[in-house]
GROMACS .gro file of C-alpha atoms in nm:
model
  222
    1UNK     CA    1  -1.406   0.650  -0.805
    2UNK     CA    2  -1.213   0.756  -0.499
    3UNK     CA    3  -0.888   0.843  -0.513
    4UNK     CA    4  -0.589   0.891  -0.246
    5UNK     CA    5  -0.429   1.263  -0.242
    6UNK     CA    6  -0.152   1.229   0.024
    7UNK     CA    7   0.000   1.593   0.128
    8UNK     CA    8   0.335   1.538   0.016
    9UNK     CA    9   0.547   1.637  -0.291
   10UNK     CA   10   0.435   1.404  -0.595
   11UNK     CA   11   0.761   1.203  -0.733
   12UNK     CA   12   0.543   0.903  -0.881
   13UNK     CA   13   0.585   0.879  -1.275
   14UNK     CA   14   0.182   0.852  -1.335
   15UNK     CA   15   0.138   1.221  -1.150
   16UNK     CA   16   0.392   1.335  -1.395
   17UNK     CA   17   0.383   1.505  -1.756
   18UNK     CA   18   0.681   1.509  -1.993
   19UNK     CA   19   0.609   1.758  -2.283
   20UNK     CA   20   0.866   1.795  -2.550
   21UNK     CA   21   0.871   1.964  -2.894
   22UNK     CA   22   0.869   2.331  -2.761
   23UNK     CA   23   0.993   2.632  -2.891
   24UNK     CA   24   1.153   2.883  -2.668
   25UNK     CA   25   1.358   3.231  -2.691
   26UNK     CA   26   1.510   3.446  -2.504
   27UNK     CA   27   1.415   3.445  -2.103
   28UNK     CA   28   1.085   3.638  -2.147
   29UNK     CA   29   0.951   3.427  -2.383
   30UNK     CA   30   1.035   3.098  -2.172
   31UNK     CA   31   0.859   3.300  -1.889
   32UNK     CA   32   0.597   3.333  -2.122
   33UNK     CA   33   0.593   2.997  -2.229
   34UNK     CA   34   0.607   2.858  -1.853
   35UNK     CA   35   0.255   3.042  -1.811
   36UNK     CA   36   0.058   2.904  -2.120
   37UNK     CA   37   0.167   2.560  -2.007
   38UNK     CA   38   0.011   2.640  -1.670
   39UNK     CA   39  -0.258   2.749  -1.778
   40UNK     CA   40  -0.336   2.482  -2.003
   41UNK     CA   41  -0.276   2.206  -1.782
   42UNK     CA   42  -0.428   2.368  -1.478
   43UNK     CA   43  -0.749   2.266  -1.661
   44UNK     CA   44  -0.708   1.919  -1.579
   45UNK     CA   45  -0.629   1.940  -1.209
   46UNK     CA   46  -0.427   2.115  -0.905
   47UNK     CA   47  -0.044   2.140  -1.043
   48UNK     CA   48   0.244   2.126  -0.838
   49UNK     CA   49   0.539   2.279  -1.027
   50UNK     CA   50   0.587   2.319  -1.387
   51UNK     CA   51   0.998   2.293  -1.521
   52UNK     CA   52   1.132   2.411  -1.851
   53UNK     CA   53   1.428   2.321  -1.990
   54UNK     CA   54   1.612   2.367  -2.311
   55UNK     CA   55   1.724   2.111  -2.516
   56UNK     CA   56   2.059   1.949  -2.505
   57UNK     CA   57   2.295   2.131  -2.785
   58UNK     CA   58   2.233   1.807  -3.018
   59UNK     CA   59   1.866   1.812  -2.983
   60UNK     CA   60   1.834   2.151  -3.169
   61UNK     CA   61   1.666   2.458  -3.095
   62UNK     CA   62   1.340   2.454  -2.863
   63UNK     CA   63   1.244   2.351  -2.508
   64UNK     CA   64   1.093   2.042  -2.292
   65UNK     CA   65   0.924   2.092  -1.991
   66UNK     CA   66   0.813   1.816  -1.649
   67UNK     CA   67   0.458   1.893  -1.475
   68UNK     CA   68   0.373   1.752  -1.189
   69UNK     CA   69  -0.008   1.652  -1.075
   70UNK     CA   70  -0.078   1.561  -0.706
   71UNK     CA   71  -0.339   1.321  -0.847
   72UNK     CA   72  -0.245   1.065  -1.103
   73UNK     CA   73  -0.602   1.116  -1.226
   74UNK     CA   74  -0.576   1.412  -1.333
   75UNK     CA   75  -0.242   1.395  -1.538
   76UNK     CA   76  -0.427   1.089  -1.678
   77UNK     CA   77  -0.697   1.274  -1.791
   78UNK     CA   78  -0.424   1.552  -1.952
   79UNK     CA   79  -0.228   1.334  -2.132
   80UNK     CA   80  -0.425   1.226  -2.429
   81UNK     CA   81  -0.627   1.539  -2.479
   82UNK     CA   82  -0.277   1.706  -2.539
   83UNK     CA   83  -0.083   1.488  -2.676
   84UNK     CA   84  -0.032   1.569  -3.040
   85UNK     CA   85  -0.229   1.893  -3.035
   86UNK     CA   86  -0.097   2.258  -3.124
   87UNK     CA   87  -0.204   2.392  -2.755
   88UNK     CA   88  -0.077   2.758  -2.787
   89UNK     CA   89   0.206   2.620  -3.083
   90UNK     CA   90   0.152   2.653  -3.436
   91UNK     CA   91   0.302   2.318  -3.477
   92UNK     CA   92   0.200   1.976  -3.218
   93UNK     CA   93   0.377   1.913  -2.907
   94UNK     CA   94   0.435   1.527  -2.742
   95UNK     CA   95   0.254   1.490  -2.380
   96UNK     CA   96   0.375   1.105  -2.194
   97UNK     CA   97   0.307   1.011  -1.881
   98UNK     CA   98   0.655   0.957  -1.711
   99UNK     CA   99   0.834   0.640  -1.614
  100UNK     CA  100   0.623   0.455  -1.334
  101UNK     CA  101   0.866   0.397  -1.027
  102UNK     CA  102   0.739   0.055  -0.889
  103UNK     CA  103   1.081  -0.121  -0.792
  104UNK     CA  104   1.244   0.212  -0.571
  105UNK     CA  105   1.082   0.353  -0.286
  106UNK     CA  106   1.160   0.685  -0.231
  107UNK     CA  107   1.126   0.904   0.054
  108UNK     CA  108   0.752   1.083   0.080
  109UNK     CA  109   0.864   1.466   0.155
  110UNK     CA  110   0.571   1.671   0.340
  111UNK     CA  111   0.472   1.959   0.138
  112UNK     CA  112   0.524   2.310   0.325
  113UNK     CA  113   0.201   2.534   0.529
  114UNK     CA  114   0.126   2.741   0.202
  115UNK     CA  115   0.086   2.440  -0.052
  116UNK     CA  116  -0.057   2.227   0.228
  117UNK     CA  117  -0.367   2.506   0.221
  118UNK     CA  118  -0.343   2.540  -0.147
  119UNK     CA  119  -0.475   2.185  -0.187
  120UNK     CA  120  -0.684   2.152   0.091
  121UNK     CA  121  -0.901   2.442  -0.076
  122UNK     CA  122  -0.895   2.277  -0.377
  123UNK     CA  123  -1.000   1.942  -0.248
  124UNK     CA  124  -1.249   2.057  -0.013
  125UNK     CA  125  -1.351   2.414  -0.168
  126UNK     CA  126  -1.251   2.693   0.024
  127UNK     CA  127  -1.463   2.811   0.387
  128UNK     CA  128  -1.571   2.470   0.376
  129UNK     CA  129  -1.298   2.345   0.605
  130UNK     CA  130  -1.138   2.411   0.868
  131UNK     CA  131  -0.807   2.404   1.113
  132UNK     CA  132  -0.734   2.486   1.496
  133UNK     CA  133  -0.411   2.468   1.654
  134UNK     CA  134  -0.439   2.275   1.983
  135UNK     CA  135  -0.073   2.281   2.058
  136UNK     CA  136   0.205   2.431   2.022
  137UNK     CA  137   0.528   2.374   2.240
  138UNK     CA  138   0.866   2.427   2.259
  139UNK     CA  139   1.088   2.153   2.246
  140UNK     CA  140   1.451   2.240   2.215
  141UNK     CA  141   1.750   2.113   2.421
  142UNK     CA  142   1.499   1.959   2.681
  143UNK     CA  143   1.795   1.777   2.812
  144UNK     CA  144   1.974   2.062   2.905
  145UNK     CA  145   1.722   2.270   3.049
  146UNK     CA  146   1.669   1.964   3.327
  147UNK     CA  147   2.048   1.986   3.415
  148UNK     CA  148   2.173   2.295   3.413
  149UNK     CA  149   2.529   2.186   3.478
  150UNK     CA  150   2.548   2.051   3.102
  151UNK     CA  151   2.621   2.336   2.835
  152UNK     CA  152   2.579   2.226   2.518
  153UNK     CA  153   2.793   2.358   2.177
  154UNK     CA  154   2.661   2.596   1.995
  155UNK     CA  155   2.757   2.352   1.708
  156UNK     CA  156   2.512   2.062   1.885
  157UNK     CA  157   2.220   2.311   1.987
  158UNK     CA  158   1.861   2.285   1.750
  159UNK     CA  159   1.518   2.461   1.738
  160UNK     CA  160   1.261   2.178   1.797
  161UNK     CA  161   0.884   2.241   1.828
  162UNK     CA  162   0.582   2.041   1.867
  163UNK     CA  163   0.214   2.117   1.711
  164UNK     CA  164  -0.072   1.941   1.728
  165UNK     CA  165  -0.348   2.039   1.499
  166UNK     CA  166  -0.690   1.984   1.421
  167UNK     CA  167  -0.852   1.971   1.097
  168UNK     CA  168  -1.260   1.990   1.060
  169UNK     CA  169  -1.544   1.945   0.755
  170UNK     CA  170  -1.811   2.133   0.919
  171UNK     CA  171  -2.081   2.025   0.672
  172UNK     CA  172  -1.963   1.663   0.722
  173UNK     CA  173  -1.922   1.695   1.096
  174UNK     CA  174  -1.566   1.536   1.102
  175UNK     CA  175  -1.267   1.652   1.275
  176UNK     CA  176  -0.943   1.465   1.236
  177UNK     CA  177  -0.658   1.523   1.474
  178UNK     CA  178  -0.235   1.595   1.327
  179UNK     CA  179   0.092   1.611   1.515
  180UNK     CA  180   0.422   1.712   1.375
  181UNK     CA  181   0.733   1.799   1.460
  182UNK     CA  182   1.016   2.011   1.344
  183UNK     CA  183   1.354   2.069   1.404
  184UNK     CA  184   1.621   2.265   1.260
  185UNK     CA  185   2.014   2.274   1.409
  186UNK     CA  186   2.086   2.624   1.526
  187UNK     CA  187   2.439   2.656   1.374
  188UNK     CA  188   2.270   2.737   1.077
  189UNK     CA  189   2.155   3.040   1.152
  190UNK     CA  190   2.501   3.192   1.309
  191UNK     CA  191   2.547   3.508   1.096
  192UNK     CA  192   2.895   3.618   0.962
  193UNK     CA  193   3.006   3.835   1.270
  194UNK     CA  194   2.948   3.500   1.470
  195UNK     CA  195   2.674   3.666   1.693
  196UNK     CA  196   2.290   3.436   1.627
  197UNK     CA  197   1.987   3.614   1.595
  198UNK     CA  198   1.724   3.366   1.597
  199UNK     CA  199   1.321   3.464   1.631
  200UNK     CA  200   1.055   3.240   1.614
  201UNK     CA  201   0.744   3.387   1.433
  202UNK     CA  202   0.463   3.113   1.415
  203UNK     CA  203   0.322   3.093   1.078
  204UNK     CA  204   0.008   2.973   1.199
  205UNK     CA  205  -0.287   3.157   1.356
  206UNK     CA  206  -0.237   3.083   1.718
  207UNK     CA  207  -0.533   3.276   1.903
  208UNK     CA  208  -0.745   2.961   1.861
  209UNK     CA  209  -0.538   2.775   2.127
  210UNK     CA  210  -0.686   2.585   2.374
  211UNK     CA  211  -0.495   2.772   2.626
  212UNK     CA  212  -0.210   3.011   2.697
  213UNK     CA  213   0.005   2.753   2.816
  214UNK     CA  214  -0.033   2.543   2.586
  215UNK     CA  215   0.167   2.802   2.368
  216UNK     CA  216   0.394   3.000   2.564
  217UNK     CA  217   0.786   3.001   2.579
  218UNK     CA  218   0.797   3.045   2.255
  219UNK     CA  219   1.141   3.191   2.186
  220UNK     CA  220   1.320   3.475   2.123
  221UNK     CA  221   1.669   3.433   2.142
  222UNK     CA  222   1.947   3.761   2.043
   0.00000   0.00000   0.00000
């Protein structure tokens, strides 16, 4: 059956595993603990975060813990083999799916470049696809650069930058093209003294570029 991955951070209740009935020490047996639970559920399918928490004062002793699938087929297929079963305890532990969220929408938050790749090798096995940056432009304080006369606050000014990607399957002979945008205001990256150092260091691999102006004036700005 096919199922829908989006590239975004998984909030849905049926991508999510609530796992209760731990026991848990000092910090590097939690540590400890955090691992064997990723490794056990990492069986079952690509895991986006695993959170431990100890148990409220009159809960007793012992530890809970909230993993997150990106596929709600694969936390499915987690639960029941799980549920009930020692794992790595001596005694069972209690594996539900969490609440399904059907009546609130909430916002879908992109995940960053690192898990973005992450998945995509999972999904599509690694070397078997593929990404090209077509461009990448600067964007920031357009308006001001047209008319000089206007100088804006420091307060008002932002990093904004444009890329437009393109993301192959070789084997299947598709190629899908992505824009995106991102901005972030510049007061919040004044330092203490009150001077800014800001540099812009592309995280992506840029030499595949279409051309050179397609990516130059990229900033750096002392």
């Amino acid at each position: 059956m096919v199922q829908l991955v989006p590239f975004a951070v998984p909030i849905e209740g049926d991508k999510t595993l609530l796992v209760w009935e731990l026991s848990s020490g000092p910090t590097p047996e939690a540590l400890h603990l955090k691992h064997s639970l990723f490794t056990v559920f990492s069986q079952f399918g690509l895991l986006y975060s695993v959170r431990l928490f100890p148990n409220a004062a009159v809960g007793g002793p012992g530890s809970s813990a909230i993993i997150k699938f990106y596929s709600a087929r694969d936390a499915h297929r987690a639960q029941k083999p799980c549920d009930q079963k020692q794992l790595f305890h001596t005694s069972p532990v209690k594996v539900r799916l969490g609440t399904r969220h059907t009546a609130v929408h909430h916002k879908m938050l992109a995940v960053n470049n690192s898990r973005c790749q992450e998945l995509a090798n999972y999904i599509f096995v690694f070397h078997e696809w593929s990404k090209r940056i077509i461009k990448l432009q600067d964007l920031s304080n357009l308006e001001e650069r047209e008319n000089e006369d206007i100088v804006t606050p420091l307060q008002k000014q932002s990093l904004k930058f444009f890329c437009a990607l393109e993301v192959g399957l070789p084997s299947h002979e598709c190629r899908s093209p992505w824009v995106g945008m991102a901005e972030e205001s510049l007061d919040k990256l004044v330092e203490e003294s009150g001077k800014t150092a800001v540099a812009y260091r592309p995280c992506e691999d840029v030499t595949d570029a279409r051309t050179e102006e397609e990516v130059q004036d990229l900033i750096q700005v002392s």
